[in-house]
Amino acid sequence: MNSSERSAAGLRAVLGRWAALVRRGTASPQQRPPWHVITAASLAGAMTIGVLGLTGDVAGTPVLVAAFGSSCVLVFLLPDGPLSQPVGVIGGHFVSALCGLVVHTLMPVEWWSLGLSVGAAMAAMAALRIVHPPAGATPIAIMLTHGGWGYLFTPVLAGAVLLTVCALIHRVLMRRFSGD
């Protein structure tokens, strides 16, 4: 084997290892739920966001924040997961909102204070064992919209409770119709 053949063989080996690494890194470790679960969860998430929006319209005060969209992903698609439990959904959003409001009250809205509010929310959720990843967006929403202390109750607490009630109803209905 001459030097150009050795170089080509070496290059093929390196490219082969790289391709295998890319395939491993891009393969999804998640199993696909059955189609009836996907359909029911997606409809429940859509209806829950609709209910939150409608409730806010009827009440004349918002009960919907963007982070509730990602909360729906967890509570409807992964309802039995530790990050989807009611105490985490309600407590995580509430504590995160509290952190955002404290930082917003004491500091200007800057890149570093936004980061500080999210870091404080993460620490508080972890310390209280109520981690809910979508709640990490709640302090950002508060600071960017200049939400006042009332934001803690509406939309955050009211919305998180209503979302959780919808999730619990969905869970009961899914168990009833699946025979569990």
CSV table of C-alpha atoms in Angstrom, one decimal:
chain,number,residue,atom,x,y,z
A,1,MET,CA,0.0,0.0,0.0
A,2,ASN,CA,1.5,3.3,-1.0
A,3,SER,CA,1.3,6.5,1.0
A,4,SER,CA,-1.7,7.9,-1.0
A,5,GLU,CA,-3.6,4.6,-0.4
A,6,ARG,CA,-2.7,4.8,3.3
A,7,SER,CA,-3.9,8.4,3.5
A,8,ALA,CA,-7.2,7.5,1.8
A,9,ALA,CA,-7.7,4.6,4.1
A,10,GLY,CA,-6.9,6.7,7.1
A,11,LEU,CA,-9.3,9.4,5.9
A,12,ARG,CA,-12.1,6.8,5.4
A,13,ALA,CA,-11.5,5.5,8.9
A,14,VAL,CA,-11.7,8.9,10.4
A,15,LEU,CA,-14.8,9.8,8.4
A,16,GLY,CA,-16.4,6.5,9.4
A,17,ARG,CA,-15.8,7.1,13.1
A,18,TRP,CA,-17.2,10.7,12.7
A,19,ALA,CA,-20.3,9.4,10.9
A,20,ALA,CA,-20.9,6.8,13.6
A,21,LEU,CA,-20.5,9.5,16.3
A,22,VAL,CA,-23.0,11.8,14.4
A,23,ARG,CA,-25.5,8.9,14.1
A,24,ARG,CA,-25.3,8.1,17.8
A,25,GLY,CA,-25.6,11.8,18.7
A,26,THR,CA,-28.6,12.4,16.6
A,27,ALA,CA,-30.6,9.2,17.3
A,28,SER,CA,-33.5,9.9,19.7
A,29,PRO,CA,-33.5,8.0,22.9
A,30,GLN,CA,-37.2,8.6,23.3
A,31,GLN,CA,-39.8,6.0,22.5
A,32,ARG,CA,-42.8,7.2,20.5
A,33,PRO,CA,-46.0,7.0,22.5
A,34,PRO,CA,-49.0,5.3,20.8
A,35,TRP,CA,-50.9,7.5,18.4
A,36,HIS,CA,-53.9,7.6,20.6
A,37,VAL,CA,-51.8,9.0,23.4
A,38,ILE,CA,-50.1,11.6,21.1
A,39,THR,CA,-53.5,12.7,19.7
A,40,ALA,CA,-55.2,12.9,23.2
A,41,ALA,CA,-52.2,14.8,24.7
A,42,SER,CA,-52.0,17.2,21.8
A,43,LEU,CA,-55.7,18.0,21.9
A,44,ALA,CA,-55.6,18.3,25.7
A,45,GLY,CA,-52.7,20.8,25.5
A,46,ALA,CA,-54.4,22.8,22.8
A,47,MET,CA,-57.6,22.9,24.7
A,48,THR,CA,-55.9,23.8,27.9
A,49,ILE,CA,-54.1,26.8,26.3
A,50,GLY,CA,-57.5,27.8,24.8
A,51,VAL,CA,-59.2,27.5,28.2
A,52,LEU,CA,-56.4,29.7,29.8
A,53,GLY,CA,-56.8,32.3,27.1
A,54,LEU,CA,-60.6,32.3,27.2
A,55,THR,CA,-60.6,32.4,31.0
A,56,GLY,CA,-58.3,35.5,30.9
A,57,ASP,CA,-60.7,37.1,28.3
A,58,VAL,CA,-63.8,36.4,30.4
A,59,ALA,CA,-62.1,37.5,33.7
A,60,GLY,CA,-60.5,40.6,32.2
A,61,THR,CA,-57.1,39.6,33.4
A,62,PRO,CA,-54.6,37.3,31.8
A,63,VAL,CA,-54.0,33.8,33.2
A,64,LEU,CA,-51.8,32.6,30.3
A,65,VAL,CA,-48.0,33.0,30.1
A,66,ALA,CA,-45.8,31.5,27.3
A,67,ALA,CA,-44.1,29.1,29.7
A,68,PHE,CA,-47.5,27.3,30.1
A,69,GLY,CA,-47.1,26.0,26.5
A,70,SER,CA,-44.0,24.0,27.5
A,71,SER,CA,-45.7,23.0,30.8
A,72,CYS,CA,-48.4,21.4,28.6
A,73,VAL,CA,-45.8,19.3,26.8
A,74,LEU,CA,-44.7,17.8,30.0
A,75,VAL,CA,-48.0,17.3,31.8
A,76,PHE,CA,-49.8,15.9,28.8
A,77,LEU,CA,-47.1,13.9,27.0
A,78,LEU,CA,-45.2,12.8,30.1
A,79,PRO,CA,-47.9,12.9,32.8
A,80,ASP,CA,-46.2,10.4,35.2
A,81,GLY,CA,-42.7,12.0,35.0
A,82,PRO,CA,-41.3,13.7,38.1
A,83,LEU,CA,-41.2,17.1,36.4
A,84,SER,CA,-44.9,16.9,35.5
A,85,GLN,CA,-46.4,16.5,39.0
A,86,PRO,CA,-48.8,19.1,40.3
A,87,VAL,CA,-46.6,20.4,43.1
A,88,GLY,CA,-43.8,21.1,40.6
A,89,VAL,CA,-46.0,22.8,38.0
A,90,ILE,CA,-47.8,25.0,40.5
A,91,GLY,CA,-44.9,25.4,43.0
A,92,GLY,CA,-42.2,25.8,40.3
A,93,HIS,CA,-44.1,28.6,38.4
A,94,PHE,CA,-45.0,30.3,41.7
A,95,VAL,CA,-41.5,30.2,43.2
A,96,SER,CA,-39.9,31.2,39.8
A,97,ALA,CA,-42.3,34.2,39.6
A,98,LEU,CA,-41.4,35.2,43.1
A,99,CYS,CA,-37.7,35.1,42.2
A,100,GLY,CA,-38.4,37.2,39.1
A,101,LEU,CA,-40.4,39.7,41.0
A,102,VAL,CA,-37.8,40.1,43.7
A,103,VAL,CA,-35.0,40.6,41.2
A,104,HIS,CA,-37.2,43.0,39.1
A,105,THR,CA,-38.0,45.0,42.3
A,106,LEU,CA,-34.4,45.4,43.3
A,107,MET,CA,-32.5,45.6,40.0
A,108,PRO,CA,-32.9,47.1,36.5
A,109,VAL,CA,-33.9,44.8,33.7
A,110,GLU,CA,-30.5,44.0,32.1
A,111,TRP,CA,-29.0,40.9,30.6
A,112,TRP,CA,-27.3,40.0,33.9
A,113,SER,CA,-30.4,40.5,36.0
A,114,LEU,CA,-32.4,38.3,33.7
A,115,GLY,CA,-29.8,35.6,34.1
A,116,LEU,CA,-29.8,36.2,37.9
A,117,SER,CA,-33.5,35.8,38.1
A,118,VAL,CA,-33.4,32.5,36.2
A,119,GLY,CA,-30.5,31.2,38.3
A,120,ALA,CA,-32.3,32.2,41.5
A,121,ALA,CA,-35.5,30.4,40.3
A,122,MET,CA,-33.5,27.3,39.4
A,123,ALA,CA,-31.8,27.3,42.9
A,124,ALA,CA,-35.1,27.8,44.7
A,125,MET,CA,-36.9,25.1,42.7
A,126,ALA,CA,-34.1,22.6,43.3
A,127,ALA,CA,-33.9,23.5,47.0
A,128,LEU,CA,-37.6,23.1,47.5
A,129,ARG,CA,-37.7,19.9,45.3
A,130,ILE,CA,-40.3,21.4,42.9
A,131,VAL,CA,-38.3,21.5,39.7
A,132,HIS,CA,-40.4,22.2,36.6
A,133,PRO,CA,-38.2,23.3,33.7
A,134,PRO,CA,-40.8,25.5,31.9
A,135,ALA,CA,-41.0,27.6,35.0
A,136,GLY,CA,-37.5,28.8,34.3
A,137,ALA,CA,-39.1,31.1,31.7
A,138,THR,CA,-41.5,32.7,34.2
A,139,PRO,CA,-39.0,35.2,35.7
A,140,ILE,CA,-37.9,36.3,32.2
A,141,ALA,CA,-41.6,37.0,31.3
A,142,ILE,CA,-42.1,39.0,34.5
A,143,MET,CA,-39.0,41.1,34.0
A,144,LEU,CA,-39.5,41.7,30.3
A,145,THR,CA,-43.2,42.7,30.7
A,146,HIS,CA,-42.4,44.7,33.9
A,147,GLY,CA,-45.0,42.6,35.8
A,148,GLY,CA,-45.9,43.8,39.2
A,149,TRP,CA,-46.5,41.8,42.3
A,150,GLY,CA,-50.1,41.0,41.2
A,151,TYR,CA,-48.5,39.0,38.4
A,152,LEU,CA,-47.7,36.4,41.0
A,153,PHE,CA,-51.4,35.5,41.4
A,154,THR,CA,-52.7,36.3,37.9
A,155,PRO,CA,-51.5,35.1,35.6
A,156,VAL,CA,-49.0,32.8,37.3
A,157,LEU,CA,-50.7,31.1,40.2
A,158,ALA,CA,-54.2,31.1,38.7
A,159,GLY,CA,-52.9,29.9,35.3
A,160,ALA,CA,-50.7,27.2,36.9
A,161,VAL,CA,-53.6,25.9,39.0
A,162,LEU,CA,-56.0,25.9,36.0
A,163,LEU,CA,-53.4,24.1,33.9
A,164,THR,CA,-52.9,21.5,36.6
A,165,VAL,CA,-56.6,20.9,36.9
A,166,CYS,CA,-56.9,20.4,33.2
A,167,ALA,CA,-53.9,17.9,33.4
A,168,LEU,CA,-55.5,16.0,36.2
A,169,ILE,CA,-58.8,15.7,34.3
A,170,HIS,CA,-56.9,14.5,31.3
A,171,ARG,CA,-55.0,11.9,33.4
A,172,VAL,CA,-58.3,10.6,34.9
A,173,LEU,CA,-60.0,10.4,31.5
A,174,MET,CA,-57.0,8.6,29.9
A,175,ARG,CA,-56.9,6.0,32.7
A,176,ARG,CA,-60.6,5.5,32.5
A,177,PHE,CA,-60.6,4.9,28.7
A,178,SER,CA,-57.4,2.8,28.7
A,179,GLY,CA,-58.7,0.6,31.5
A,180,ASP,CA,-55.9,1.2,34.0
